[in-house]
Amino acid sequence: AQSVTQLGSHVSVSEGALVLLRCNYSSSVPPYLFWYVQYPNQGLQLLLKYTSAATLVKGINGFEAEFKKSETSFHLTKPSAHMSDAAEYFCAVSAPVGKFYFGSGTKLNVKP
Amino acid sequence: DVKVTQSSRYLVKRTGEKVFLECVQDMDHENMFWYRQDPGLGLRLIYFSYDVKMKEKGDIPEGYSVSREKKERFSLILESASTNQTSMYLCASYSTGRVSGELFFGEGSRLTVL
């Protein structure tokens, strides 16, 4: 069975600090992995996705994520947090293709 | 610009009422989904449809039904709303033709049942 675990339901960083949001997955088949962002009272927007082309994936708004098969991880990072990054972030796996499994989400708070 | 549109952003209904949540996508996607989002629980799949008039139960189908009469439209129906169905409902679509494709989401419908 496929599943996604996001460590930390709330993460707080200072503006300008490194953002690290953790995601571990389990999958019996090679996965496709996604990070989505959700701003208050909105739907989910795709930040980035891993499709096996490259292990380091760059997304929008300066975010990137690295696929590490040995660790079954797909952590999301951003070198310098901005106030506008405050949102909820969801990691998702699609395996087999077309079946999506979501983590429980991590709320990112950015302090001035 | 691709789009998934949910007809109602905010609804307030009374216990026992029948509730319709409508979703339309303009991307000619075969697959459409209804998720429920609750704090700390992430997204839970209610129903999905991989073709017109086809539907499959997700993880939490109890108390819900769906209708897909046209490819672009997927409706979620609460036959008799209950207070524990107060939640954010998200519609999404996906193209089978793109192997590594992602889900595209609507803006969400926040339902309050009194």
GROMACS .gro file of C-alpha atoms in nm:
model
  226
    1ALA     CA    1   0.000   0.000   0.000
    2GLN     CA    2   0.110   0.352  -0.070
    3SER     CA    3   0.128   0.617   0.199
    4VAL     CA    4   0.279   0.955   0.271
    5THR     CA    5   0.406   1.084   0.604
    6GLN     CA    6   0.475   1.448   0.668
    7LEU     CA    7   0.674   1.509   0.983
    8GLY     CA    8   0.556   1.812   1.172
    9SER     CA    9   0.205   1.947   1.135
   10HIS     CA   10   0.334   2.298   1.209
   11VAL     CA   11   0.670   2.450   1.121
   12SER     CA   12   0.773   2.801   1.216
   13VAL     CA   13   1.071   2.986   1.067
   14SER     CA   14   1.194   3.342   1.065
   15GLU     CA   15   1.186   3.545   0.747
   16GLY     CA   16   1.509   3.480   0.557
   17ALA     CA   17   1.571   3.145   0.723
   18LEU     CA   18   1.589   2.805   0.558
   19VAL     CA   19   1.260   2.625   0.505
   20LEU     CA   20   1.266   2.245   0.536
   21LEU     CA   21   0.942   2.047   0.517
   22ARG     CA   22   0.977   1.672   0.546
   23CYS     CA   23   0.799   1.405   0.347
   24ASN     CA   24   0.852   1.030   0.349
   25TYR     CA   25   0.661   0.792   0.131
   26SER     CA   26   0.608   0.424   0.095
   27SER     CA   27   0.542   0.275  -0.242
   28SER     CA   28   0.565  -0.068  -0.393
   29VAL     CA   29   0.621   0.076  -0.740
   30PRO     CA   30   0.832   0.365  -0.867
   31PRO     CA   31   0.642   0.670  -0.759
   32TYR     CA   32   0.562   1.008  -0.896
   33LEU     CA   33   0.589   1.262  -0.616
   34PHE     CA   34   0.435   1.605  -0.575
   35TRP     CA   35   0.434   1.901  -0.345
   36TYR     CA   36   0.126   2.122  -0.335
   37VAL     CA   37   0.069   2.452  -0.156
   38GLN     CA   38  -0.261   2.576  -0.020
   39TYR     CA   39  -0.323   2.936   0.079
   40PRO     CA   40  -0.612   3.009   0.318
   41ASN     CA   41  -0.954   2.929   0.173
   42GLN     CA   42  -0.812   2.826  -0.162
   43GLY     CA   43  -0.755   2.504  -0.348
   44LEU     CA   44  -0.421   2.330  -0.388
   45GLN     CA   45  -0.162   2.455  -0.635
   46LEU     CA   46   0.124   2.246  -0.767
   47LEU     CA   47   0.465   2.357  -0.641
   48LEU     CA   48   0.675   2.089  -0.808
   49LYS     CA   49   0.676   1.726  -0.911
   50TYR     CA   50   0.924   1.441  -0.943
   51THR     CA   51   0.882   1.226  -1.251
   52SER     CA   52   1.214   1.034  -1.252
   53ALA     CA   53   1.391   1.271  -1.490
   54ALA     CA   54   1.612   1.428  -1.222
   55THR     CA   55   1.637   1.372  -0.849
   56LEU     CA   56   1.659   1.742  -0.766
   57VAL     CA   57   1.343   1.916  -0.875
   58LYS     CA   58   1.296   2.290  -0.889
   59GLY     CA   59   0.954   2.440  -0.851
   60ILE     CA   60   0.785   2.775  -0.834
   61ASN     CA   61   0.860   3.050  -0.582
   62GLY     CA   62   1.216   2.928  -0.521
   63PHE     CA   63   1.120   2.590  -0.374
   64GLU     CA   64   1.298   2.268  -0.458
   65ALA     CA   65   1.284   1.907  -0.348
   66GLU     CA   66   1.521   1.615  -0.368
   67PHE     CA   67   1.411   1.259  -0.432
   68LYS     CA   68   1.615   1.013  -0.225
   69LYS     CA   69   1.516   0.659  -0.305
   70SER     CA   70   1.734   0.505  -0.033
   71GLU     CA   71   1.561   0.717   0.230
   72THR     CA   72   1.217   0.711   0.061
   73SER     CA   73   1.209   1.084   0.113
   74PHE     CA   74   1.108   1.388  -0.087
   75HIS     CA   75   1.178   1.685   0.142
   76LEU     CA   76   1.087   2.037   0.034
   77THR     CA   77   1.333   2.320   0.086
   78LYS     CA   78   1.371   2.690   0.023
   79PRO     CA   79   1.691   2.876   0.111
   80SER     CA   80   1.526   3.192   0.237
   81ALA     CA   81   1.171   3.214   0.365
   82HIS     CA   82   0.945   3.500   0.270
   83MET     CA   83   0.632   3.613   0.449
   84SER     CA   84   0.428   3.515   0.144
   85ASP     CA   85   0.537   3.151   0.190
   86ALA     CA   86   0.308   3.115   0.490
   87ALA     CA   87   0.062   2.845   0.382
   88GLU     CA   88  -0.012   2.476   0.419
   89TYR     CA   89   0.199   2.233   0.221
   90PHE     CA   90   0.099   1.885   0.113
   91CYS     CA   91   0.317   1.606  -0.014
   92ALA     CA   92   0.153   1.350  -0.243
   93VAL     CA   93   0.248   1.029  -0.419
   94SER     CA   94   0.095   0.886  -0.731
   95ALA     CA   95   0.158   0.513  -0.746
   96PRO     CA   96   0.030   0.339  -0.937
   97VAL     CA   97  -0.024   0.618  -1.183
   98GLY     CA   98  -0.351   0.798  -1.131
   99LYS     CA   99  -0.402   0.706  -0.767
  100PHE     CA  100  -0.297   0.992  -0.545
  101TYR     CA  101  -0.219   0.966  -0.176
  102PHE     CA  102  -0.171   1.279   0.032
  103GLY     CA  103   0.010   1.351   0.354
  104SER     CA  104  -0.173   1.523   0.637
  105GLY     CA  105  -0.013   1.858   0.558
  106THR     CA  106   0.236   2.095   0.722
  107LYS     CA  107   0.142   2.450   0.808
  108LEU     CA  108   0.431   2.687   0.759
  109ASN     CA  109   0.442   3.001   0.968
  110VAL     CA  110   0.692   3.273   0.878
  111LYS     CA  111   0.785   3.518   1.152
  112PRO     CA  112   0.898   3.870   1.071
  113ASP     CA  113  -0.536   2.890  -1.852
  114VAL     CA  114  -0.660   2.553  -1.733
  115LYS     CA  115  -0.934   2.560  -1.482
  116VAL     CA  116  -1.139   2.359  -1.238
  117THR     CA  117  -1.438   2.557  -1.119
  118GLN     CA  118  -1.647   2.479  -0.814
  119SER     CA  119  -1.982   2.650  -0.826
  120SER     CA  120  -2.012   2.746  -0.460
  121ARG     CA  121  -1.726   2.871  -0.243
  122TYR     CA  122  -1.929   2.889   0.077
  123LEU     CA  123  -2.253   2.714   0.169
  124VAL     CA  124  -2.455   2.696   0.488
  125LYS     CA  125  -2.715   2.421   0.507
  126ARG     CA  126  -2.937   2.269   0.772
  127THR     CA  127  -2.928   1.911   0.893
  128GLY     CA  128  -3.129   1.686   0.663
  129GLU     CA  129  -3.110   1.910   0.359
  130LYS     CA  130  -2.996   1.774   0.024
  131VAL     CA  131  -2.678   1.942  -0.093
  132PHE     CA  132  -2.531   1.958  -0.442
  133LEU     CA  133  -2.169   2.056  -0.501
  134GLU     CA  134  -2.087   2.116  -0.866
  135CYS     CA  135  -1.750   2.099  -1.036
  136VAL     CA  136  -1.661   2.179  -1.396
  137GLN     CA  137  -1.324   2.142  -1.569
  138ASP     CA  138  -1.223   2.280  -1.906
  139MET     CA  139  -0.921   2.058  -1.973
  140ASP     CA  140  -1.101   1.759  -2.128
  141HIS     CA  141  -0.971   1.539  -1.846
  142GLU     CA  142  -1.105   1.188  -1.817
  143ASN     CA  143  -1.062   1.162  -1.441
  144MET     CA  144  -1.232   1.369  -1.177
  145PHE     CA  145  -1.216   1.347  -0.799
  146TRP     CA  146  -1.392   1.472  -0.490
  147TYR     CA  147  -1.186   1.511  -0.175
  148ARG     CA  148  -1.278   1.618   0.172
  149GLN     CA  149  -1.027   1.820   0.373
  150ASP     CA  150  -1.031   1.843   0.751
  151PRO     CA  151  -0.763   1.985   0.983
  152GLY     CA  152  -0.497   1.730   1.068
  153LEU     CA  153  -0.643   1.469   0.836
  154GLY     CA  154  -0.518   1.596   0.502
  155LEU     CA  155  -0.721   1.513   0.195
  156ARG     CA  156  -0.946   1.210   0.196
  157LEU     CA  157  -1.091   1.074  -0.126
  158ILE     CA  158  -1.470   1.050  -0.135
  159TYR     CA  159  -1.539   0.940  -0.492
  160PHE     CA  160  -1.371   0.951  -0.827
  161SER     CA  161  -1.478   0.906  -1.185
  162TYR     CA  162  -1.260   0.790  -1.472
  163ASP     CA  163  -1.518   0.836  -1.745
  164VAL     CA  164  -1.867   0.965  -1.808
  165LYS     CA  165  -2.125   0.775  -1.602
  166MET     CA  166  -1.845   0.580  -1.432
  167LYS     CA  167  -1.768   0.620  -1.064
  168GLU     CA  168  -1.564   0.451  -0.797
  169LYS     CA  169  -1.581   0.478  -0.420
  170GLY     CA  170  -1.288   0.634  -0.248
  171ASP     CA  171  -1.191   0.601   0.115
  172ILE     CA  172  -1.491   0.775   0.275
  173PRO     CA  173  -1.797   0.740   0.047
  174GLU     CA  174  -2.056   0.696   0.321
  175GLY     CA  175  -2.321   0.966   0.315
  176TYR     CA  176  -2.223   1.085  -0.032
  177SER     CA  177  -2.311   1.008  -0.391
  178VAL     CA  178  -2.185   1.146  -0.721
  179SER     CA  179  -2.305   1.208  -1.073
  180ARG     CA  180  -2.111   1.244  -1.395
  181GLU     CA  181  -2.340   1.289  -1.693
  182LYS     CA  182  -2.093   1.492  -1.899
  183LYS     CA  183  -1.717   1.466  -1.922
  184GLU     CA  184  -1.654   1.815  -1.789
  185ARG     CA  185  -1.891   1.803  -1.491
  186PHE     CA  186  -1.872   1.603  -1.169
  187SER     CA  187  -2.125   1.658  -0.893
  188LEU     CA  188  -2.110   1.557  -0.530
  189ILE     CA  189  -2.441   1.500  -0.355
  190LEU     CA  190  -2.515   1.486   0.014
  191GLU     CA  191  -2.856   1.320   0.028
  192SER     CA  192  -2.924   1.426   0.386
  193ALA     CA  193  -2.663   1.659   0.525
  194SER     CA  194  -2.534   1.602   0.877
  195THR     CA  195  -2.321   1.820   1.102
  196ASN     CA  196  -2.024   1.584   1.068
  197GLN     CA  197  -2.018   1.667   0.697
  198THR     CA  198  -1.915   2.023   0.776
  199SER     CA  199  -1.587   2.046   0.588
  200MET     CA  200  -1.393   2.182   0.293
  201TYR     CA  201  -1.466   1.994  -0.028
  202LEU     CA  202  -1.214   1.995  -0.310
  203CYS     CA  203  -1.272   1.887  -0.667
  204ALA     CA  204  -0.980   1.785  -0.886
  205SER     CA  205  -0.916   1.650  -1.233
  206TYR     CA  206  -0.640   1.455  -1.399
  207SER     CA  207  -0.550   1.349  -1.749
  208THR     CA  208  -0.479   0.981  -1.810
  209GLY     CA  209  -0.287   1.079  -2.121
  210ARG     CA  210  -0.008   1.238  -1.918
  211VAL     CA  211   0.178   0.960  -1.739
  212SER     CA  212   0.333   1.190  -1.483
  213GLY     CA  213   0.045   1.429  -1.473
  214GLU     CA  214  -0.067   1.601  -1.162
  215LEU     CA  215  -0.406   1.675  -1.012
  216PHE     CA  216  -0.558   2.013  -1.088
  217PHE     CA  217  -0.774   2.149  -0.807
  218GLY     CA  218  -1.067   2.383  -0.781
  219GLU     CA  219  -1.083   2.660  -0.522
  220GLY     CA  220  -1.281   2.449  -0.280
  221SER     CA  221  -1.631   2.463  -0.135
  222ARG     CA  222  -1.659   2.523   0.235
  223LEU     CA  223  -1.977   2.364   0.365
  224THR     CA  224  -2.125   2.432   0.706
  225VAL     CA  225  -2.412   2.213   0.822
  226LEU     CA  226  -2.610   2.352   1.116
   0.00000   0.00000   0.00000
